[in-house]
């Protein structure tokens, strides 16, 4: 089972615009950041979901001079799309939905955005030196003198250090444990053609999983071992509709995956199991236990 967390199917996503700067000027929220080193500095945060707001608040609490958080959207995502399909019928049977329905729901989530927790927003907003930039994607970033400068639709913003709260990508070929056979794994783009208006290259790169969260073969018969690898990380999102590996998926997916693994192991060794269940067994008791109670018809009296 691949219970490898958010970074387990491609790693942290760092926008190219940030990679253009020397590494000493930026970090991703998946990295170990010593926030104490940001004291007195101007910090830029890219992203507007939970990890971005948490990083912004941590920098402010550590004494950053100011923090500027940059969101691409004109308003923060506030529509909890995933939550509305959490009732038992949809939760329990999501993996059995038609492909078009599952894709539409994944696309709808992507368009609505990942909502930051209200308390995470409040934690950052409580600081007067926190500044939220809406509708402000970075178009480029460069060094001007000794400081980095971001170019946004709102103009240029200089800073000392940037934190990317930009989530994770799904790129199976980037995972060392999958690299040798990633090209054999069936992806959503191999199985489903979305309608106009719902095309999404990021979602298309997710693996198309079987009912037990197992990888499927892109070419049947060429990589049969894939059925023995079960995915319990967010790469299962399009197939099963939740951030798999996070708390909301535990009740449904841990029993489902373990049951499939148990079944597969049992059937793989069926001959020995069949011999066992057809083998000799000892009786629980013998006839002597009930012999005194066995009814017998009365014998006729002997003639004189």
Short mmCIF file of the C-alpha atoms (twelve columns), coordinates in Angstrom:
data_MODEL
# 
_entry.id   MODEL 
# 
loop_
_atom_site.group_PDB 
_atom_site.id 
_atom_site.type_symbol 
_atom_site.label_atom_id 
_atom_site.label_alt_id 
_atom_site.label_comp_id 
_atom_site.label_asym_id 
_atom_site.label_seq_id 
_atom_site.Cartn_x 
_atom_site.Cartn_y 
_atom_site.Cartn_z 
_atom_site.pdbx_PDB_model_num 
ATOM 1   C CA . UNK A 1   0.000   0.000   0.000   1 
ATOM 2   C CA . UNK A 2   1.306   3.459   -0.919  1 
ATOM 3   C CA . UNK A 3   0.414   5.470   2.190   1 
ATOM 4   C CA . UNK A 4   2.913   8.137   1.198   1 
ATOM 5   C CA . UNK A 5   1.078   11.360  2.020   1 
ATOM 6   C CA . UNK A 6   0.578   14.498  -0.008  1 
ATOM 7   C CA . UNK A 7   4.095   14.421  -1.448  1 
ATOM 8   C CA . UNK A 8   3.890   10.749  -2.399  1 
ATOM 9   C CA . UNK A 9   2.851   11.002  -6.044  1 
ATOM 10  C CA . UNK A 10  5.003   13.746  -7.514  1 
ATOM 11  C CA . UNK A 11  6.245   15.964  -4.723  1 
ATOM 12  C CA . UNK A 12  5.781   19.588  -3.766  1 
ATOM 13  C CA . UNK A 13  4.637   21.988  -6.454  1 
ATOM 14  C CA . UNK A 14  6.826   25.085  -6.671  1 
ATOM 15  C CA . UNK A 15  5.799   27.545  -9.414  1 
ATOM 16  C CA . UNK A 16  8.398   28.197  -12.121 1 
ATOM 17  C CA . UNK A 17  8.258   31.900  -11.335 1 
ATOM 18  C CA . UNK A 18  9.634   31.123  -7.872  1 
ATOM 19  C CA . UNK A 19  12.176  28.592  -9.104  1 
ATOM 20  C CA . UNK A 20  13.693  31.418  -11.160 1 
ATOM 21  C CA . UNK A 21  15.069  32.871  -7.927  1 
ATOM 22  C CA . UNK A 22  18.092  31.428  -6.089  1 
ATOM 23  C CA . UNK A 23  16.991  28.732  -3.629  1 
ATOM 24  C CA . UNK A 24  18.192  30.730  -0.616  1 
ATOM 25  C CA . UNK A 25  15.273  33.103  -1.195  1 
ATOM 26  C CA . UNK A 26  12.407  30.615  -1.054  1 
ATOM 27  C CA . UNK A 27  11.027  27.410  0.473   1 
ATOM 28  C CA . UNK A 28  7.930   25.252  0.140   1 
ATOM 29  C CA . UNK A 29  5.689   24.590  3.125   1 
ATOM 30  C CA . UNK A 30  6.671   20.898  2.889   1 
ATOM 31  C CA . UNK A 31  10.216  21.857  3.869   1 
ATOM 32  C CA . UNK A 32  11.507  22.413  7.367   1 
ATOM 33  C CA . UNK A 33  11.462  26.201  7.755   1 
ATOM 34  C CA . UNK A 34  13.134  27.872  10.709  1 
ATOM 35  C CA . UNK A 35  10.697  30.741  11.129  1 
ATOM 36  C CA . UNK A 36  12.960  32.355  13.695  1 
ATOM 37  C CA . UNK A 37  15.283  33.357  10.853  1 
ATOM 38  C CA . UNK A 38  12.462  35.464  9.349   1 
ATOM 39  C CA . UNK A 39  12.375  37.885  12.263  1 
ATOM 40  C CA . UNK A 40  12.562  41.454  10.970  1 
ATOM 41  C CA . UNK A 41  12.217  40.350  7.331   1 
ATOM 42  C CA . UNK A 42  9.557   41.014  4.721   1 
ATOM 43  C CA . UNK A 43  7.993   37.679  3.752   1 
ATOM 44  C CA . UNK A 44  5.983   36.828  0.642   1 
ATOM 45  C CA . UNK A 45  3.623   33.841  0.672   1 
ATOM 46  C CA . UNK A 46  2.250   32.319  -2.531  1 
ATOM 47  C CA . UNK A 47  -1.051  30.479  -2.248  1 
ATOM 48  C CA . UNK A 48  -4.324  30.965  -0.417  1 
ATOM 49  C CA . UNK A 49  -5.251  27.622  1.138   1 
ATOM 50  C CA . UNK A 50  -4.550  26.251  4.605   1 
ATOM 51  C CA . UNK A 51  -0.787  25.814  4.392   1 
ATOM 52  C CA . UNK A 52  -0.290  29.321  2.973   1 
ATOM 53  C CA . UNK A 53  -2.219  30.984  5.799   1 
ATOM 54  C CA . UNK A 54  -0.517  28.805  8.400   1 
ATOM 55  C CA . UNK A 55  2.904   29.781  7.040   1 
ATOM 56  C CA . UNK A 56  1.940   33.461  6.997   1 
ATOM 57  C CA . UNK A 57  0.776   33.341  10.614  1 
ATOM 58  C CA . UNK A 58  3.861   31.414  11.734  1 
ATOM 59  C CA . UNK A 59  6.119   34.039  10.128  1 
ATOM 60  C CA . UNK A 60  4.211   36.871  11.786  1 
ATOM 61  C CA . UNK A 61  4.306   35.158  15.160  1 
ATOM 62  C CA . UNK A 62  8.060   34.714  14.749  1 
ATOM 63  C CA . UNK A 63  8.484   38.479  14.305  1 
ATOM 64  C CA . UNK A 64  8.483   39.043  10.557  1 
ATOM 65  C CA . UNK A 65  8.404   42.740  9.695   1 
ATOM 66  C CA . UNK A 66  5.469   42.156  7.382   1 
ATOM 67  C CA . UNK A 67  3.897   39.348  5.400   1 
ATOM 68  C CA . UNK A 68  2.264   39.682  1.974   1 
ATOM 69  C CA . UNK A 69  0.090   36.756  0.880   1 
ATOM 70  C CA . UNK A 70  -0.646  36.534  -2.854  1 
ATOM 71  C CA . UNK A 71  -3.792  34.822  -4.156  1 
ATOM 72  C CA . UNK A 72  -4.594  34.306  -7.828  1 
ATOM 73  C CA . UNK A 73  -8.346  34.523  -7.225  1 
ATOM 74  C CA . UNK A 74  -10.285 37.763  -6.789  1 
ATOM 75  C CA . UNK A 75  -11.677 36.381  -3.523  1 
ATOM 76  C CA . UNK A 76  -10.658 33.570  -1.212  1 
ATOM 77  C CA . UNK A 77  -12.164 30.161  -1.926  1 
ATOM 78  C CA . UNK A 78  -15.023 29.683  0.523   1 
ATOM 79  C CA . UNK A 79  -17.258 27.021  -1.087  1 
ATOM 80  C CA . UNK A 80  -16.604 23.596  0.535   1 
ATOM 81  C CA . UNK A 81  -17.438 21.484  -2.508  1 
ATOM 82  C CA . UNK A 82  -16.134 18.231  -1.025  1 
ATOM 83  C CA . UNK A 83  -18.207 18.552  2.133   1 
ATOM 84  C CA . UNK A 84  -21.553 18.512  0.321   1 
ATOM 85  C CA . UNK A 85  -20.944 15.003  -1.001  1 
ATOM 86  C CA . UNK A 86  -20.011 13.564  2.392   1 
ATOM 87  C CA . UNK A 87  -23.407 11.988  3.156   1 
ATOM 88  C CA . UNK A 88  -23.386 8.148   3.392   1 
ATOM 89  C CA . UNK A 89  -24.735 7.365   -0.076  1 
ATOM 90  C CA . UNK A 90  -22.151 9.448   -1.920  1 
ATOM 91  C CA . UNK A 91  -19.361 8.748   0.570   1 
ATOM 92  C CA . UNK A 92  -19.768 4.971   0.552   1 
ATOM 93  C CA . UNK A 93  -20.322 4.540   -3.193  1 
ATOM 94  C CA . UNK A 94  -18.273 7.309   -4.781  1 
ATOM 95  C CA . UNK A 95  -15.840 4.938   -6.490  1 
ATOM 96  C CA . UNK A 96  -18.746 3.298   -8.347  1 
ATOM 97  C CA . UNK A 97  -19.957 6.529   -9.945  1 
ATOM 98  C CA . UNK A 98  -19.623 6.895   -13.730 1 
ATOM 99  C CA . UNK A 99  -16.369 8.444   -14.920 1 
ATOM 100 C CA . UNK A 100 -18.131 11.573  -16.182 1 
ATOM 101 C CA . UNK A 101 -19.664 12.215  -12.755 1 
ATOM 102 C CA . UNK A 102 -16.393 11.712  -10.892 1 
ATOM 103 C CA . UNK A 103 -14.507 13.919  -13.325 1 
ATOM 104 C CA . UNK A 104 -17.125 16.664  -13.081 1 
ATOM 105 C CA . UNK A 105 -16.861 16.656  -9.302  1 
ATOM 106 C CA . UNK A 106 -13.057 16.823  -9.417  1 
ATOM 107 C CA . UNK A 107 -13.227 19.661  -11.932 1 
ATOM 108 C CA . UNK A 108 -15.828 21.471  -9.843  1 
ATOM 109 C CA . UNK A 109 -13.547 21.281  -6.819  1 
ATOM 110 C CA . UNK A 110 -10.610 22.618  -8.809  1 
ATOM 111 C CA . UNK A 111 -12.660 25.537  -10.082 1 
ATOM 112 C CA . UNK A 112 -14.031 26.351  -6.627  1 
ATOM 113 C CA . UNK A 113 -10.629 26.033  -4.971  1 
ATOM 114 C CA . UNK A 114 -9.415  24.616  -1.691  1 
ATOM 115 C CA . UNK A 115 -10.910 26.508  1.213   1 
ATOM 116 C CA . UNK A 116 -8.637  27.693  4.040   1 
ATOM 117 C CA . UNK A 117 -10.022 27.117  7.559   1 
ATOM 118 C CA . UNK A 118 -11.618 30.291  8.974   1 
ATOM 119 C CA . UNK A 119 -9.419  30.099  12.066  1 
ATOM 120 C CA . UNK A 120 -6.296  30.012  9.882   1 
ATOM 121 C CA . UNK A 121 -7.456  33.216  8.176   1 
ATOM 122 C CA . UNK A 122 -8.255  34.863  11.503  1 
ATOM 123 C CA . UNK A 123 -4.855  33.898  12.890  1 
ATOM 124 C CA . UNK A 124 -3.083  35.835  10.131  1 
ATOM 125 C CA . UNK A 125 -5.556  38.716  9.810   1 
ATOM 126 C CA . UNK A 126 -5.107  39.507  13.515  1 
ATOM 127 C CA . UNK A 127 -1.730  41.035  12.678  1 
ATOM 128 C CA . UNK A 128 -1.798  44.619  11.318  1 
ATOM 129 C CA . UNK A 129 1.334   43.886  9.282   1 
ATOM 130 C CA . UNK A 130 -0.387  41.100  7.334   1 
ATOM 131 C CA . UNK A 131 -1.388  42.124  3.807   1 
ATOM 132 C CA . UNK A 132 -3.634  40.033  1.530   1 
ATOM 133 C CA . UNK A 133 -3.236  40.543  -2.228  1 
ATOM 134 C CA . UNK A 134 -6.242  39.268  -4.187  1 
ATOM 135 C CA . UNK A 135 -6.169  38.774  -7.947  1 
ATOM 136 C CA . UNK A 136 -2.397  38.974  -7.757  1 
ATOM 137 C CA . UNK A 137 -0.639  36.028  -9.425  1 
ATOM 138 C CA . UNK A 138 3.089   36.494  -9.913  1 
ATOM 139 C CA . UNK A 139 3.972   37.007  -13.554 1 
ATOM 140 C CA . UNK A 140 7.709   37.016  -12.873 1 
ATOM 141 C CA . UNK A 141 10.277  37.431  -10.122 1 
ATOM 142 C CA . UNK A 142 13.847  38.688  -10.255 1 
ATOM 143 C CA . UNK A 143 16.656  40.039  -8.155  1 
ATOM 144 C CA . UNK A 144 17.013  43.796  -8.040  1 
ATOM 145 C CA . UNK A 145 20.184  44.467  -6.191  1 
ATOM 146 C CA . UNK A 146 20.239  42.136  -3.204  1 
ATOM 147 C CA . UNK A 147 16.458  41.728  -2.812  1 
ATOM 148 C CA . UNK A 148 13.960  39.688  -4.827  1 
ATOM 149 C CA . UNK A 149 11.097  41.539  -6.475  1 
ATOM 150 C CA . UNK A 150 7.812   40.005  -7.598  1 
ATOM 151 C CA . UNK A 151 5.898   41.461  -10.536 1 
ATOM 152 C CA . UNK A 152 2.127   41.200  -10.149 1 
ATOM 153 C CA . UNK A 153 -0.929  42.882  -11.676 1 
ATOM 154 C CA . UNK A 154 -0.768  45.188  -8.670  1 
ATOM 155 C CA . UNK A 155 2.784   46.254  -9.435  1 
ATOM 156 C CA . UNK A 156 6.171   45.290  -8.036  1 
ATOM 157 C CA . UNK A 157 6.578   43.996  -4.481  1 
ATOM 158 C CA . UNK A 158 10.041  43.627  -2.928  1 
ATOM 159 C CA . UNK A 159 10.591  41.014  -0.212  1 
ATOM 160 C CA . UNK A 160 13.345  39.152  1.593   1 
ATOM 161 C CA . UNK A 161 12.054  35.573  1.584   1 
ATOM 162 C CA . UNK A 162 9.177   33.727  -0.105  1 
ATOM 163 C CA . UNK A 163 7.182   30.702  1.060   1 
ATOM 164 C CA . UNK A 164 5.244   28.612  -1.449  1 
ATOM 165 C CA . UNK A 165 1.998   27.292  0.019   1 
ATOM 166 C CA . UNK A 166 1.132   25.969  -3.408  1 
ATOM 167 C CA . UNK A 167 0.331   22.360  -2.711  1 
ATOM 168 C CA . UNK A 168 1.552   19.243  -4.457  1 
ATOM 169 C CA . UNK A 169 1.638   17.884  -7.979  1 
ATOM 170 C CA . UNK A 170 0.787   14.429  -9.287  1 
ATOM 171 C CA . UNK A 171 3.608   13.163  -11.499 1 
ATOM 172 C CA . UNK A 172 4.066   9.433   -11.003 1 
ATOM 173 C CA . UNK A 173 7.289   9.389   -12.994 1 
ATOM 174 C CA . UNK A 174 8.874   11.748  -10.468 1 
ATOM 175 C CA . UNK A 175 8.509   9.213   -7.642  1 
ATOM 176 C CA . UNK A 176 11.619  7.077   -7.266  1 
ATOM 177 C CA . UNK A 177 9.619   4.015   -6.204  1 
ATOM 178 C CA . UNK A 178 7.412   4.273   -9.310  1 
ATOM 179 C CA . UNK A 179 9.895   5.569   -11.873 1 
ATOM 180 C CA . UNK A 180 10.745  2.199   -13.428 1 
ATOM 181 C CA . UNK A 181 7.141   1.446   -14.383 1 
ATOM 182 C CA . UNK A 182 5.222   4.740   -14.187 1 
ATOM 183 C CA . UNK A 183 4.568   4.607   -17.945 1 
ATOM 184 C CA . UNK A 184 2.629   1.373   -17.462 1 
ATOM 185 C CA . UNK A 185 0.087   2.906   -15.052 1 
ATOM 186 C CA . UNK A 186 -3.329  3.838   -16.438 1 
ATOM 187 C CA . UNK A 187 -4.052  7.551   -15.970 1 
ATOM 188 C CA . UNK A 188 -7.317  9.414   -16.220 1 
ATOM 189 C CA . UNK A 189 -6.184  10.956  -19.508 1 
ATOM 190 C CA . UNK A 190 -5.864  7.420   -20.923 1 
ATOM 191 C CA . UNK A 191 -9.392  6.493   -19.946 1 
ATOM 192 C CA . UNK A 192 -11.603 9.583   -20.114 1 
ATOM 193 C CA . UNK A 193 -12.051 12.517  -22.487 1 
ATOM 194 C CA . UNK A 194 -13.632 15.409  -20.574 1 
ATOM 195 C CA . UNK A 195 -16.198 17.697  -22.167 1 
ATOM 196 C CA . UNK A 196 -15.317 21.210  -23.250 1 
ATOM 197 C CA . UNK A 197 -14.983 23.470  -20.265 1 
ATOM 198 C CA . UNK A 198 -13.728 20.688  -17.994 1 
ATOM 199 C CA . UNK A 199 -10.349 19.917  -19.543 1 
ATOM 200 C CA . UNK A 200 -7.656  19.925  -16.873 1 
ATOM 201 C CA . UNK A 201 -4.138  18.626  -17.510 1 
ATOM 202 C CA . UNK A 202 -3.422  18.375  -13.787 1 
ATOM 203 C CA . UNK A 203 -6.412  16.123  -13.098 1 
ATOM 204 C CA . UNK A 204 -5.671  14.120  -16.237 1 
ATOM 205 C CA . UNK A 205 -2.314  13.092  -14.739 1 
ATOM 206 C CA . UNK A 206 -3.973  11.337  -11.776 1 
ATOM 207 C CA . UNK A 207 -3.983  7.520   -11.840 1 
ATOM 208 C CA . UNK A 208 -7.231  5.832   -12.805 1 
ATOM 209 C CA . UNK A 209 -7.640  3.347   -9.966  1 
ATOM 210 C CA . UNK A 210 -9.538  0.105   -9.548  1 
ATOM 211 C CA . UNK A 211 -12.170 -0.496  -6.892  1 
ATOM 212 C CA . UNK A 212 -9.534  -1.500  -4.321  1 
ATOM 213 C CA . UNK A 213 -7.466  1.636   -4.988  1 
ATOM 214 C CA . UNK A 214 -5.086  -0.483  -7.071  1 
ATOM 215 C CA . UNK A 215 -3.152  0.726   -10.103 1 
ATOM 216 C CA . UNK A 216 -4.484  -0.549  -13.420 1 
ATOM 217 C CA . UNK A 217 -2.497  -1.404  -16.540 1 
ATOM 218 C CA . UNK A 218 -2.383  1.019   -19.431 1 
ATOM 219 C CA . UNK A 219 -1.902  -1.985  -21.723 1 
ATOM 220 C CA . UNK A 220 -3.701  -5.069  -20.335 1 
ATOM 221 C CA . UNK A 221 -1.362  -7.963  -19.686 1 
ATOM 222 C CA . UNK A 222 1.868   -5.980  -19.819 1 
ATOM 223 C CA . UNK A 223 2.222   -5.081  -16.137 1 
ATOM 224 C CA . UNK A 224 0.021   -7.445  -14.101 1 
ATOM 225 C CA . UNK A 225 1.952   -6.639  -10.912 1 
ATOM 226 C CA . UNK A 226 0.282   -3.216  -10.766 1 
ATOM 227 C CA . UNK A 227 -2.859  -4.734  -9.249  1 
ATOM 228 C CA . UNK A 228 -0.834  -5.458  -6.111  1 
ATOM 229 C CA . UNK A 229 -0.032  -1.769  -5.491  1 
ATOM 230 C CA . UNK A 230 -2.820  0.060   -3.649  1 
ATOM 231 C CA . UNK A 231 -2.904  3.861   -3.405  1 
ATOM 232 C CA . UNK A 232 -3.752  5.476   -0.086  1 
ATOM 233 C CA . UNK A 233 -2.599  9.011   -0.840  1 
ATOM 234 C CA . UNK A 234 -4.127  12.073  -2.548  1 
ATOM 235 C CA . UNK A 235 -3.376  10.706  -6.025  1 
ATOM 236 C CA . UNK A 236 -6.609  8.719   -5.524  1 
ATOM 237 C CA . UNK A 237 -8.619  11.955  -5.376  1 
ATOM 238 C CA . UNK A 238 -10.191 11.875  -8.852  1 
ATOM 239 C CA . UNK A 239 -11.140 8.212   -8.540  1 
ATOM 240 C CA . UNK A 240 -12.533 8.403   -4.998  1 
ATOM 241 C CA . UNK A 241 -13.501 12.031  -4.436  1 
ATOM 242 C CA . UNK A 242 -11.657 12.867  -1.213  1 
ATOM 243 C CA . UNK A 243 -8.137  13.832  -0.138  1 
ATOM 244 C CA . UNK A 244 -7.282  10.158  0.317   1 
ATOM 245 C CA . UNK A 245 -4.951  9.516   3.221   1 
ATOM 246 C CA . UNK A 246 -6.458  12.372  5.194   1 
ATOM 247 C CA . UNK A 247 -8.920  11.888  8.059   1 
ATOM 248 C CA . UNK A 248 -12.182 12.004  6.003   1 
ATOM 249 C CA . UNK A 249 -11.097 8.942   4.020   1 
ATOM 250 C CA . UNK A 250 -10.131 6.678   6.922   1 
ATOM 251 C CA . UNK A 251 -13.524 5.135   7.684   1 
ATOM 252 C CA . UNK A 252 -14.214 4.114   4.093   1 
ATOM 253 C CA . UNK A 253 -10.874 3.481   2.442   1 
ATOM 254 C CA . UNK A 254 -8.744  1.735   5.063   1 
ATOM 255 C CA . UNK A 255 -11.255 -1.158  5.398   1 
ATOM 256 C CA . UNK A 256 -11.802 -1.198  1.629   1 
ATOM 257 C CA . UNK A 257 -8.118  -1.475  0.765   1 
ATOM 258 C CA . UNK A 258 -7.271  -3.992  3.477   1 
ATOM 259 C CA . UNK A 259 -10.228 -6.164  2.431   1 
ATOM 260 C CA . UNK A 260 -8.984  -6.177  -1.164  1 
ATOM 261 C CA . UNK A 261 -5.430  -7.021  -0.102  1 
ATOM 262 C CA . UNK A 262 -6.770  -9.847  2.065   1 
ATOM 263 C CA . UNK A 263 -8.854  -11.202 -0.819  1 
ATOM 264 C CA . UNK A 264 -5.990  -11.012 -3.304  1 
ATOM 265 C CA . UNK A 265 -3.563  -12.773 -0.952  1 
ATOM 266 C CA . UNK A 266 -6.139  -15.484 -0.247  1 
ATOM 267 C CA . UNK A 267 -6.889  -16.129 -3.920  1 
ATOM 268 C CA . UNK A 268 -3.204  -16.052 -4.848  1 
ATOM 269 C CA . UNK A 269 -2.665  -19.007 -2.503  1 
ATOM 270 C CA . UNK A 270 -6.001  -20.680 -3.208  1 
ATOM 271 C CA . UNK A 271 -4.646  -24.184 -3.747  1 
ATOM 272 C CA . UNK A 272 -3.208  -24.385 -0.243  1 
ATOM 273 C CA . UNK A 273 -6.330  -22.789 1.255   1 
ATOM 274 C CA . UNK A 274 -8.565  -25.221 -0.614  1 
ATOM 275 C CA . UNK A 275 -6.519  -28.134 0.657   1 
ATOM 276 C CA . UNK A 276 -6.793  -26.743 4.170   1 
ATOM 277 C CA . UNK A 277 -10.552 -26.217 4.147   1 
ATOM 278 C CA . UNK A 278 -11.082 -29.678 2.634   1 
ATOM 279 C CA . UNK A 279 -8.693  -31.330 5.062   1 
ATOM 280 C CA . UNK A 280 -9.508  -33.758 7.856   1 
ATOM 281 C CA . UNK A 281 -10.900 -32.334 11.060  1 
ATOM 282 C CA . UNK A 282 -11.658 -33.914 14.383  1 
ATOM 283 C CA . UNK A 283 -15.248 -34.411 15.469  1 
ATOM 284 C CA . UNK A 284 -16.482 -32.141 18.243  1 
ATOM 285 C CA . UNK A 285 -18.003 -35.181 20.049  1 
ATOM 286 C CA . UNK A 286 -18.753 -38.841 19.582  1 
ATOM 287 C CA . UNK A 287 -22.046 -40.754 19.618  1 
ATOM 288 C CA . UNK A 288 -21.538 -41.725 23.216  1 
ATOM 289 C CA . UNK A 289 -22.493 -38.168 24.204  1 
ATOM 290 C CA . UNK A 290 -26.113 -38.614 23.137  1 
ATOM 291 C CA . UNK A 291 -26.467 -42.397 23.075  1 
ATOM 292 C CA . UNK A 292 -28.508 -42.595 26.303  1 
ATOM 293 C CA . UNK A 293 -31.182 -40.328 24.841  1 
ATOM 294 C CA . UNK A 294 -31.683 -42.132 21.560  1 
ATOM 295 C CA . UNK A 295 -35.278 -43.358 21.394  1 
ATOM 296 C CA . UNK A 296 -35.915 -46.929 20.540  1 
ATOM 297 C CA . UNK A 297 -39.392 -48.417 19.997  1 
ATOM 298 C CA . UNK A 298 -40.565 -50.750 22.787  1 
ATOM 299 C CA . UNK A 299 -39.936 -54.407 22.149  1 
ATOM 300 C CA . UNK A 300 -43.068 -56.633 22.054  1 
ATOM 301 C CA . UNK A 301 -43.529 -58.899 25.065  1 
ATOM 302 C CA . UNK A 302 -42.355 -62.475 24.577  1 
ATOM 303 C CA . UNK A 303 -45.171 -65.031 24.015  1 
ATOM 304 C CA . UNK A 304 -45.804 -67.553 26.843  1 
# 
